[in-house]
Amino acid sequence: MKNQVRICMVGAGRVGKNHSRAISRHIPAGKIVALVDPAEAIRQETALEFNIEKQFTTLEQALESCEFEAVVITTPTPTHLPLASLAAANKKHVFLEKPMALNLDECDAIISSAEKYRVLLQIGFMRRFDPEFVEAAQRIEAGEIGQPMMIKSNTHGPGLPPPWARDLRTSNGMLAEVNSHDWDTVRWLMGSDLERVYTEVANFKGPSNNVDTPNFYDNVLVNIKFQSGGLGLISGVCPCGYGYDARTEIIGEKGIMQIGTLEGQAVVVCTDRDHGLVRPIVRTWPQRFAWAYIYELEHFIQCVQTETPPRAGGLDGRWAVAGVLAGTKSFLEQRPVYLKEITG
Amino acid sequence: MKNQVRICMVGAGRVGKNHSRAISRHIPAGKIVALVDPAEAIRQETALEFNIEKQFTTLEQALESCEFEAVVITTPTPTHLPLASLAAANKKHVFLEKPMALNLDECDAIISSAEKYRVLLQIGFMRRFDPEFVEAAQRIEAGEIGQPMMIKSNTHGPGLPPPWARDLRTSNGMLAEVNSHDWDTVRWLMGSDLERVYTEVANFKGPSNNVDTPNFYDNVLVNIKFQSGGLGLISGVCPCGYGYDARTEIIGEKGIMQIGTLEGQAVVVCTDRDHGLVRPIVRTWPQRFAWAYIYELEHFIQCVQTETPPRAGGLDGRWAVAGVLAGTKSFLEQRPVYLKEITG
Amino acid sequence: MKNQVRICMVGAGRVGKNHSRAISRHIPAGKIVALVDPAEAIRQETALEFNIEKQFTTLEQALESCEFEAVVITTPTPTHLPLASLAAANKKHVFLEKPMALNLDECDAIISSAEKYRVLLQIGFMRRFDPEFVEAAQRIEAGEIGQPMMIKSNTHGPGLPPPWARDLRTSNGMLAEVNSHDWDTVRWLMGSDLERVYTEVANFKGPSNNVDTPNFYDNVLVNIKFQSGGLGLISGVCPCGYGYDARTEIIGEKGIMQIGTLEGQAVVVCTDRDHGLVRPIVRTWPQRFAWAYIYELEHFIQCVQTETPPRAGGLDGRWAVAGVLAGTKSFLEQRPVYLKEITG
Amino acid sequence: MKNQVRICMVGAGRVGKNHSRAISRHIPAGKIVALVDPAEAIRQETALEFNIEKQFTTLEQALESCEFEAVVITTPTPTHLPLASLAAANKKHVFLEKPMALNLDECDAIISSAEKYRVLLQIGFMRRFDPEFVEAAQRIEAGEIGQPMMIKSNTHGPGLPPPWARDLRTSNGMLAEVNSHDWDTVRWLMGSDLERVYTEVANFKGPSNNVDTPNFYDNVLVNIKFQSGGLGLISGVCPCGYGYDARTEIIGEKGIMQIGTLEGQAVVVCTDRDHGLVRPIVRTWPQRFAWAYIYELEHFIQCVQTETPPRAGGLDGRWAVAGVLAGTKSFLEQRPVYLKEITG
């Protein structure tokens, strides 16, 4: 058996817990040896739950006093560049959550850093490892539905994002924090880069949630033209209240393919014929993508063991950020925006 | 265009209304010229709703003072033999609701009468005209799932049957009044007559519904061995409360086929992720089999116009009654019963 | 019973046949007394199939030699204004297929004509009479999903439209001929008029279908901003090959509602576990909207009998045409277009 | 953290591999330290795949030269008693696959042995740990569907069982080897022991599979009367060819509940409207019950760590065996058989 990969988990919040669970319970090839988070309470809680031996308030401290081969970075987007660069400079392989960074300069700096220090870089696009999306991608690639003509991908989530994640000044808002996966999914499944985008947004629940951030929106529709000539749609609603809704539909010259469903557990009940059949909905992203998270981290760890470049790398992360920036510019300027305006 | 077939509707209750609606609104080839029912209130209500010109308290009166080619008999089972015989003796073609009769002697008398007076006889097995069941039957016949090995057919209905229909002394109870269609369906789709049956019954809601009829049951499971060697199940629950549930599943040597679904209208809603997705259930038999009722009556009327023997004839009705009698004998005697014990 | 409404059917093609079937077989309150079509073969075929007594090559001829209360106009869009005006001027009530006309001037002329001669005008938006859409609209109106925030409506059809219907110079192309219903649906269910639209189109199958019409497209995505602040999407693919696909999804402040499904008959088969479960898809629009066509025509006929203004009237038709024109202008000029640019 | 539980896996075949995968990849609290199987090739393959250090041809050898706290027994049914007794006598906790044993005497001996040596005993009824079945059981227990009246449970599997498992002389045939889970499921969810059963069997594919074992059957339907008065059905088809089909439906006084579905991955495709929508079916039991296997073994290991009696214990295994024996006796004697005839 290959050597167990030692990992420093950076960030002890929701995603940090999710990834710690995946590694500590389902990936024997990896071991979390250190947990970094400045917030003591959540750090101790997470360390206890997943039996992580060492805790630090900064990555620097962890690097000084602990040995590991890789970091998994799950902190807010503005911290991605400094953390990823620091890890790379210390020869640690990097698994970096989406969105990769706030802008293309940061993306480029992360990519350069990984190349310079010859460390692996994987972005947290777990859909690329979800069994359903993988199956779909393989069948599209094999030509089953013919040349892709149109794709629709939505991510609607139940809860209001934290303040930094819904403010265009500190993140790129919902298009980045909620819809990052869609930007990657549509490019991946269409087999084409994006040409231009047009975005409409709406703010329905901001007032009742006491959100007065400038340009806040909780509904978004992005119309996409691909370089291949194909069309695309990204839809975001957050908070949507009704569940976690991530579905993709793609129409090719030969037919249609639908990926994902709202339907959760197959336990269907009817006790009132005027009310109807009731079936659980998919409630959360950890529920919907449980295996995808395990598989993406398992892939990263295997890549570290075998020194193989991972799927879902820096360029994929960069393209998603470019989409976010073009999509945001579009609704701010109320016009279609070409990706080349962003990528130069 | 062929001559419009004039019809005397016998019975103005739920089924009489259902069939009157089908003919008067959806089958221009037929016209209800008379309505027979001894109960004045319901008769006048039905006549008014479907614009039926003449009303009578007995079929005899209708025969005396009105011209028509056919009768549609929707009255309780014990009246089937006298009404069908009278109609036949007067050269009227007969559409007769299920169950055909109370016993095989009555079935034989009805069949003989129709033959003697050369009138057509169709039994109200509307599933044989339901587009889904018809499609299924054709595909089974074409060999799509191979030799049928096992079939399961259920009819669960929302409401408590009327007293006469749940009393073994005046009808044959639920196996006859609710599950008649299943007896016909399993024989039709398996392509085989029945060899023996074993029945278990249960009475859960009788006491709370103040039903103290001897041998009353509201749940039934019949285990069937076919002459072909295949196996079958008929399941009945009435009242079941949750909707109208008529589904059939058949497994052949090559695969499985499912016919029907609990799902009603495609209007799916989720407003609470803890409650889940809600979809209407099929609520009633007129909803589930709307087209089937139209098509079976249209078929009958076309057969009258063209003097062609209808599908779902007297022998099919007789086999269903034989099944009912064997199934009932089985639970009364707590042993498997051969159909030949009934049919001689 | 009210007097039977006598109808002159104008147009004997696909829609003419569909509506003739609905009326002659399922709506006893109406009677088609004349059929108008210049094409003799199809006219005779349709007249024979539905037993229509009189045939004419023009509406003028029918008006001269036949008595009727109403016309049902199913001819190509460019003929709508002259035919509807002629009928109105002769005091005939008008049921007019969608799209109402080629531009707003024509719409206004039709509306004026109907008002001037005091005849009823109904546009063929049958979704407003489809049981599922009606149920959905009532529940939205009742507040079940809260204030509507986002709607997505698609119509994808199997076959290539005829040359006139795919050429912007003779019709308004797919947005008008295929997606007319979506324009009406989104406005109806959102409870708001449209503010602006942005359209992307693609042409994938034109070359292989030998279509060299300027500006031809077979894929379209329209991004909509409503006056209410809500967002919308209209999607069109034609020919899509895989079936007839008309689904709508609407997200309100309280939850999600899905209307319609790809799933056709409930006959599910699996004979190969490597292939999977196979279920019929909805194949055609007459299949999907069978009851909707019956109910919309029944409504029209009842309105004629009772001299009541029909639902789905001229203003609804005009708004849909305005959407088509704005959507078309958008992709031709590659910019978002405000509805007020069209409506003035 | 509690001490890791050391496990000796007995049996390296399909189930042995499945359980080895669950423990070694998904249950850090357990470690397989030894693998026992007399068949060298499969033993070495399994040991290599799951990195099991020590291998033995017999449990005796493993007990002599290796330390562990528990055994997981996955060998054919006739070996269950000697292996479980030997393990217990050596103070090893026992996880024992279903069916528990060939007859009630063997069951009693296993239970006595576990009690005498104070070791834990869990039977491999993984459905009791499947998230869907657990959710269903809790909701039934909470009264959601009222008093259970009727249950139907089926297990249909794709492949022909091995010779020993389809021969009544060496196992109890399909009712035991395929339908063991159903016997446990119906008793669990109905909340009642069984009163009597009636069984019909059929042999359709034996001849073409060259099976000439006496009393061989590949289709079975068992009609059950519970002590509670409720009714039940167990259905088995093996080989069924079309997939792995394990569904349960339960009807209570207040409503219906359906557990499980044929539908596999949510990747739905249509490329031919005459063929229809295609969706993957559940293909295998490891696919259907992936989490259930993990959870049942995790439960066992936690019970060992905490010395707590496991759910799904010896008495549950014994009741399932009693059902198998009654069901088998019924079809051999062609009569209903009371459980008390078996249990004494």
mmCIF file of N, CA and C in Angstrom, chain D residues 118 148 247:
data_model
loop_
_atom_site.group_PDB
_atom_site.id
_atom_site.type_symbol
_atom_site.label_atom_id
_atom_site.label_comp_id
_atom_site.label_asym_id
_atom_site.label_seq_id
_atom_site.Cartn_x
_atom_site.Cartn_y
_atom_site.Cartn_z
ATOM 1 N N ARG D 118 -21.120 -15.185 26.459
ATOM 2 C CA ARG D 118 -21.302 -13.743 26.614
ATOM 3 C C ARG D 118 -20.670 -12.939 25.483
ATOM 4 N N PRO D 148 -50.586 -0.713 10.781
ATOM 5 C CA PRO D 148 -50.302 -1.405 9.512
ATOM 6 C C PRO D 148 -51.309 -2.515 9.227
ATOM 7 N N ARG D 247 -38.134 -3.788 -3.082
ATOM 8 C CA ARG D 247 -39.054 -2.714 -2.714
ATOM 9 C C ARG D 247 -40.065 -3.211 -1.685
#
